[in-house]
Structures are given as C-alpha cells and as structure tokens.
Amino acid sequence: MGAETAKAYLSKAVEKSIGPALLVGVWWIAYSAQLVNKDLLPSPFTTIHDTFGEVAAGAFNQDFMSTLSRVGWSIVIAVAAGVPVGIILGAKAAVYRSVEFLIDFFRSTPATAMFPLFLLLFGLGDAAKIAVAAFAAWLVIVFNVAYGVLNARRTRILAAQSMGASSLRIFGDVIFFETLPQTFVGLRNAVSIALVVIIVAEMFIGATDGLGHRIIDAQISYELPDMYGSILVTGALGYGLNLLLLVLEGRLIHWSGR
C-alpha cells in the first residue's frame, strides 16, 4: 500500500512538473535560438536563479504583501456584497432576468476601462485600486451565485417541500449547499480577475509599491531579469491563490456532484 501511494504521489508530481518544464523549455529555445533579441530576453535559468535569490533575501516581501493585501481586501468586499445580491437575484428568475442586461453589460466591460471613473470617485490612493478590483470581482460572484441558486437541483428542493420544510429551512439546508460549487467557481474566477486588475492598477495608477509597480519600474529602468522575475512571482501568486481555493473547495464541498 505504501509503495502504491508513493507511486501515485510520484505520478502526480511528474504531471505537475510538465507545465513548468514546457514554459522553461520554450523560453530556453527562444533565448538560445535568438528568436528574440538576447538583450530583451535573458536566460530563463539566470532569471530563475536571480529571482530565487531575491525572494530568499526578502527583496519581494513588501511588494508581494502590498499586492496580496489589495487583492484580499477587494475579494472580501466583493464576497460580502456579491453573495447576498446573487442569492436575492437567483431566488426569483423574473428578478434576475430584469437586471440580467446590467450584469452582463458591466461583466463584459473591461475593468481597466473603469479606471477613470474610479479615479474620479476615490482618487489616486489604494481605495481606487481596491474599489475597481472589488467591482470587477463582485460582478463575477453575483453572476455565479445567482446562477447557482437558479439551477439548484429541483428534485432535492421538491423532496424537502414534500416533507413540509419551510422556505427558510429549504434555503439553509438545500439551496445554500447546492449553490456552493458554483459559488467557488465564481470565487476562483473573481480572485484571478482581481489580481489582474490590481497588477494593472499598480502599474498605471500612482502606486509606490506592489508587484505591478515593480514590473513597470524594472521595465522603465531596463532591469529585465528583475522584470521577468517579478512576472514569475506574480504568476506564482495567482497560481497559489487558485490552488488554495481548490484545496478549500475540496475540504468544504467534498460531496459536490453526488
């Protein structure tokens, strides 16, 4: 049993390593074959080595935590405001249809196009960055929660009704749990969108710290290894947040699909 478990872990490790290996491989081919000017594309191994060194030395700590904090606050706001609205809209199909155009319209509008509006409302500080990211994430959460409520399994709802359960009890014991899988899908998408918006905002909306500011600052000063390293750290942050939510989802809604 132990050997089988070890073999399974090894197999998963190999599967997980294929993606990073492909990324480094394509990067190395482009670098060594000079498909891109070597002055503009450093060696992947040099970049990774230097980035690991800077991470170990704590050079990324402030920027990393600043970006993570902004993403965290935007998601907290989006969840607190989005879940109740999604439940209300999904509870009645007619209510959802009445505002479906607004949700789809703003959800289809690039969040970056909203920067001027949020700058006018909140100024150049962190409030504008967090607000525009929270708004973009809020739309995704509202849509997914409403969709989850609308498409809750009718058989379980009817079974609860046949046993005399009240509407409140049906919502708390049936609909709420039926919507959790779709809610987590929306949450993972919302985190990704919030991270993208925050990074872009840090690049162009008067930031003095954050990974986005670090990327654009390195590009302007022509410190390309640091620029590519900052991009890698940003990608690692996004991947880590998604992985964390997947683990949390597996623990909380392990019954999904049954």
Coordinates of C-alpha atoms in Angstrom, one line a residue:
M1 CA 0.0 0.0 0.0
G2 CA 2.9 2.3 0.8
A3 CA 4.6 1.6 -2.5
E4 CA 1.3 2.3 -4.4
T5 CA 0.8 5.6 -2.5
A6 CA 4.4 6.7 -3.2
K7 CA 3.9 5.8 -6.9
A8 CA 0.7 7.8 -7.0
Y9 CA 2.4 10.8 -5.5
L10 CA 5.4 10.5 -7.9
S11 CA 3.0 10.3 -10.8
K12 CA 1.2 13.4 -9.7
A13 CA 4.5 15.2 -9.2
V14 CA 5.6 14.3 -12.7
E15 CA 2.3 15.6 -14.1
K16 CA 2.5 18.8 -12.2
S17 CA 6.1 19.4 -13.4
I18 CA 5.2 19.1 -17.1
G19 CA 3.7 22.6 -17.3
P20 CA 6.7 24.5 -15.7
A21 CA 9.1 22.4 -17.8
L22 CA 7.3 23.4 -21.0
L23 CA 7.4 27.1 -20.0
V24 CA 11.2 26.9 -19.3
G25 CA 11.8 24.8 -22.4
V26 CA 10.1 27.2 -24.8
W27 CA 11.8 30.2 -23.1
W28 CA 15.2 28.5 -23.4
I29 CA 14.6 27.7 -27.1
A30 CA 13.6 31.3 -27.8
Y31 CA 16.7 32.5 -25.9
S32 CA 19.2 30.1 -27.3
A33 CA 17.9 30.3 -30.9
Q34 CA 17.8 34.1 -30.7
L35 CA 14.2 34.2 -31.8
V36 CA 14.1 37.2 -29.5
N37 CA 16.9 39.7 -29.0
K38 CA 19.1 38.4 -26.1
D39 CA 19.2 42.0 -24.8
L40 CA 15.4 41.8 -24.4
L41 CA 15.1 38.1 -23.2
P42 CA 17.5 36.9 -20.6
S43 CA 18.2 33.2 -20.0
P44 CA 15.4 31.5 -18.1
F45 CA 17.9 29.8 -15.8
T46 CA 19.7 33.0 -14.9
T47 CA 16.4 34.7 -14.3
I48 CA 15.0 31.9 -12.1
H49 CA 18.3 31.8 -10.2
D50 CA 18.3 35.5 -9.6
T51 CA 14.7 35.6 -8.7
F52 CA 15.0 32.8 -6.1
G53 CA 18.0 34.7 -4.6
E54 CA 16.0 37.9 -4.3
V55 CA 13.0 36.1 -2.9
A56 CA 15.2 34.4 -0.3
A57 CA 16.8 37.8 0.6
G58 CA 13.3 39.3 1.1
A59 CA 13.5 41.7 -1.8
F60 CA 10.0 40.9 -2.8
N61 CA 8.4 40.9 0.6
Q62 CA 6.9 44.5 0.6
D63 CA 5.7 44.4 -2.9
F64 CA 4.3 40.9 -2.6
M65 CA 2.4 41.7 0.6
S66 CA 1.1 45.0 -0.8
T67 CA -0.4 43.3 -3.8
L68 CA -1.7 40.4 -1.7
S69 CA -3.3 42.8 0.7
R70 CA -5.1 44.8 -2.1
V71 CA -6.4 41.6 -3.7
G72 CA -7.5 40.3 -0.3
W73 CA -9.5 43.4 0.5
S74 CA -11.1 43.5 -2.9
I75 CA -12.2 39.9 -2.6
V76 CA -13.6 40.4 0.9
I77 CA -15.6 43.4 -0.3
A78 CA -16.8 41.5 -3.4
V79 CA -17.9 38.4 -1.5
A80 CA -19.6 40.4 1.3
A81 CA -21.6 42.5 -1.3
G82 CA -21.9 39.9 -4.0
V83 CA -23.2 36.7 -2.3
P84 CA -26.3 38.3 -0.8
V85 CA -27.1 40.1 -4.1
G86 CA -26.6 36.9 -6.0
I87 CA -28.9 35.0 -3.7
I88 CA -31.6 37.6 -4.0
L89 CA -31.4 37.7 -7.8
G90 CA -31.3 33.9 -8.1
A91 CA -34.2 33.3 -5.8
K92 CA -36.6 34.6 -8.4
A93 CA -35.9 34.0 -12.1
A94 CA -38.0 37.1 -13.0
V95 CA -35.9 39.3 -10.8
Y96 CA -32.7 38.0 -12.4
R97 CA -34.0 38.5 -15.9
S98 CA -34.9 42.1 -15.1
V99 CA -31.3 43.0 -14.3
E100 CA -29.5 40.4 -16.5
F101 CA -28.6 43.1 -19.1
L102 CA -26.9 45.3 -16.5
I103 CA -24.9 42.4 -15.0
D104 CA -23.8 41.1 -18.4
F105 CA -23.1 44.6 -19.7
F106 CA -20.7 45.5 -16.9
R107 CA -19.3 42.0 -16.7
S108 CA -18.4 42.3 -20.4
T109 CA -16.8 45.7 -20.0
P110 CA -13.1 45.6 -19.3
A111 CA -12.4 46.6 -15.7
T112 CA -9.5 48.7 -16.9
A113 CA -11.9 50.9 -18.8
M114 CA -13.5 51.8 -15.5
F115 CA -10.2 53.3 -14.1
P116 CA -11.0 56.9 -14.9
L117 CA -14.4 56.7 -13.2
F118 CA -13.0 55.1 -10.0
L119 CA -10.1 57.6 -10.0
L120 CA -12.6 60.5 -10.0
L121 CA -14.6 58.8 -7.2
F122 CA -11.7 57.6 -5.0
G123 CA -8.6 59.5 -6.0
L124 CA -5.1 58.1 -6.6
G125 CA -4.7 56.1 -3.4
D126 CA -5.3 52.4 -2.6
A127 CA -9.1 53.0 -2.4
A128 CA -9.4 53.4 -6.2
K129 CA -7.3 50.2 -6.9
I130 CA -9.2 48.1 -4.4
A131 CA -12.6 49.5 -5.5
V132 CA -12.2 48.8 -9.2
A133 CA -10.9 45.3 -8.5
A134 CA -13.7 44.7 -6.0
F135 CA -16.3 45.9 -8.6
A136 CA -14.9 43.5 -11.2
A137 CA -14.8 40.6 -8.8
W138 CA -18.3 41.5 -7.5
L139 CA -19.9 41.1 -10.9
V140 CA -18.4 37.6 -11.3
I141 CA -19.5 36.5 -7.9
V142 CA -23.0 37.9 -8.3
F143 CA -23.4 36.1 -11.7
N144 CA -22.2 32.7 -10.4
V145 CA -24.1 32.8 -7.1
A146 CA -27.3 33.8 -8.9
Y147 CA -26.7 31.0 -11.5
G148 CA -26.1 28.5 -8.7
V149 CA -29.4 29.4 -7.0
L150 CA -31.3 29.4 -10.2
N151 CA -30.0 25.9 -11.1
A152 CA -30.2 24.2 -7.7
R153 CA -31.4 20.7 -8.1
R154 CA -35.2 20.8 -8.2
T155 CA -35.5 17.2 -7.1
R156 CA -33.9 17.9 -3.7
I157 CA -36.0 21.1 -3.3
L158 CA -39.2 19.2 -4.1
A159 CA -38.2 16.4 -1.7
A160 CA -37.7 18.9 1.1
Q161 CA -41.1 20.6 0.3
S162 CA -42.8 17.2 0.4
M163 CA -41.5 16.7 3.9
G164 CA -43.0 20.0 5.0
A165 CA -39.9 22.1 5.2
S166 CA -40.3 25.8 5.4
S167 CA -38.8 28.1 2.7
L168 CA -36.2 29.3 5.1
R169 CA -35.3 25.7 6.0
I170 CA -35.1 24.7 2.3
F171 CA -32.8 27.6 1.6
G172 CA -30.5 26.9 4.5
D173 CA -30.4 23.1 4.2
V174 CA -30.7 22.6 0.4
I175 CA -30.3 25.6 -1.8
F176 CA -27.3 27.0 0.1
F177 CA -25.3 23.8 -0.2
E178 CA -26.4 23.3 -3.8
T179 CA -25.0 26.7 -4.8
L180 CA -21.6 26.3 -3.1
P181 CA -19.9 24.5 -6.0
Q182 CA -20.9 27.3 -8.4
T183 CA -20.0 29.9 -5.8
F184 CA -16.5 28.6 -5.6
V185 CA -16.2 28.6 -9.4
G186 CA -17.1 32.3 -9.2
L187 CA -14.8 32.9 -6.3
R188 CA -11.8 31.4 -8.2
N189 CA -12.6 33.5 -11.3
A190 CA -13.1 36.6 -9.1
V191 CA -9.7 36.2 -7.5
S192 CA -7.9 35.9 -10.8
I193 CA -9.7 39.0 -12.2
A194 CA -9.0 40.9 -9.0
L195 CA -5.3 40.1 -9.2
V196 CA -5.1 41.2 -12.9
V197 CA -6.9 44.5 -12.1
I198 CA -4.7 45.2 -9.1
I199 CA -1.5 44.5 -11.1
V200 CA -2.6 46.8 -13.9
A201 CA -3.7 49.5 -11.4
E202 CA -0.3 49.3 -9.6
M203 CA 1.4 49.8 -13.0
F204 CA -0.5 52.9 -14.0
I205 CA -2.4 54.5 -11.0
G206 CA 0.2 56.2 -8.9
A207 CA 1.4 53.2 -6.9
T208 CA 4.6 53.3 -4.9
D209 CA 4.7 49.5 -4.2
G210 CA 3.2 46.2 -5.3
L211 CA 4.2 43.7 -7.9
G212 CA 2.7 45.7 -10.7
H213 CA 4.7 48.8 -9.7
R214 CA 7.8 46.6 -9.5
I215 CA 7.3 45.2 -13.0
I216 CA 6.8 48.6 -14.7
D217 CA 9.6 50.1 -12.7
A218 CA 12.0 47.4 -13.8
Q219 CA 10.9 47.8 -17.4
I220 CA 11.5 51.5 -17.3
S221 CA 14.9 51.2 -15.7
Y222 CA 15.7 48.3 -18.2
E223 CA 16.4 45.8 -15.4
L224 CA 14.9 43.0 -17.5
P225 CA 15.8 40.0 -15.3
D226 CA 14.0 41.7 -12.4
M227 CA 11.1 42.4 -14.7
Y228 CA 10.8 38.8 -15.8
G229 CA 11.3 37.6 -12.2
S230 CA 8.5 39.9 -11.0
I231 CA 6.2 38.5 -13.6
L232 CA 7.1 35.0 -12.5
V233 CA 6.4 35.9 -8.8
T234 CA 3.0 37.4 -9.9
G235 CA 2.1 34.3 -11.8
A236 CA 3.1 32.2 -8.7
L237 CA 0.9 34.3 -6.5
G238 CA -2.1 33.8 -8.8
Y239 CA -1.4 30.1 -9.1
G240 CA -1.0 29.8 -5.3
L241 CA -4.3 31.6 -4.6
N242 CA -6.2 29.4 -7.1
L243 CA -4.6 26.3 -5.5
L244 CA -5.6 27.4 -2.0
L245 CA -9.2 27.8 -3.1
L246 CA -9.2 24.4 -4.8
V247 CA -8.0 22.8 -1.6
L248 CA -10.6 24.7 0.4
E249 CA -13.3 23.8 -2.0
G250 CA -12.3 20.1 -1.8
R251 CA -12.5 20.2 2.0
L252 CA -15.7 22.2 2.3
I253 CA -17.8 20.7 -0.6
H254 CA -16.3 17.2 -1.0
W255 CA -19.9 16.0 -1.6
S256 CA -20.2 18.0 -4.8
G257 CA -21.6 16.0 -7.7
R258 CA -23.0 13.2 -5.5

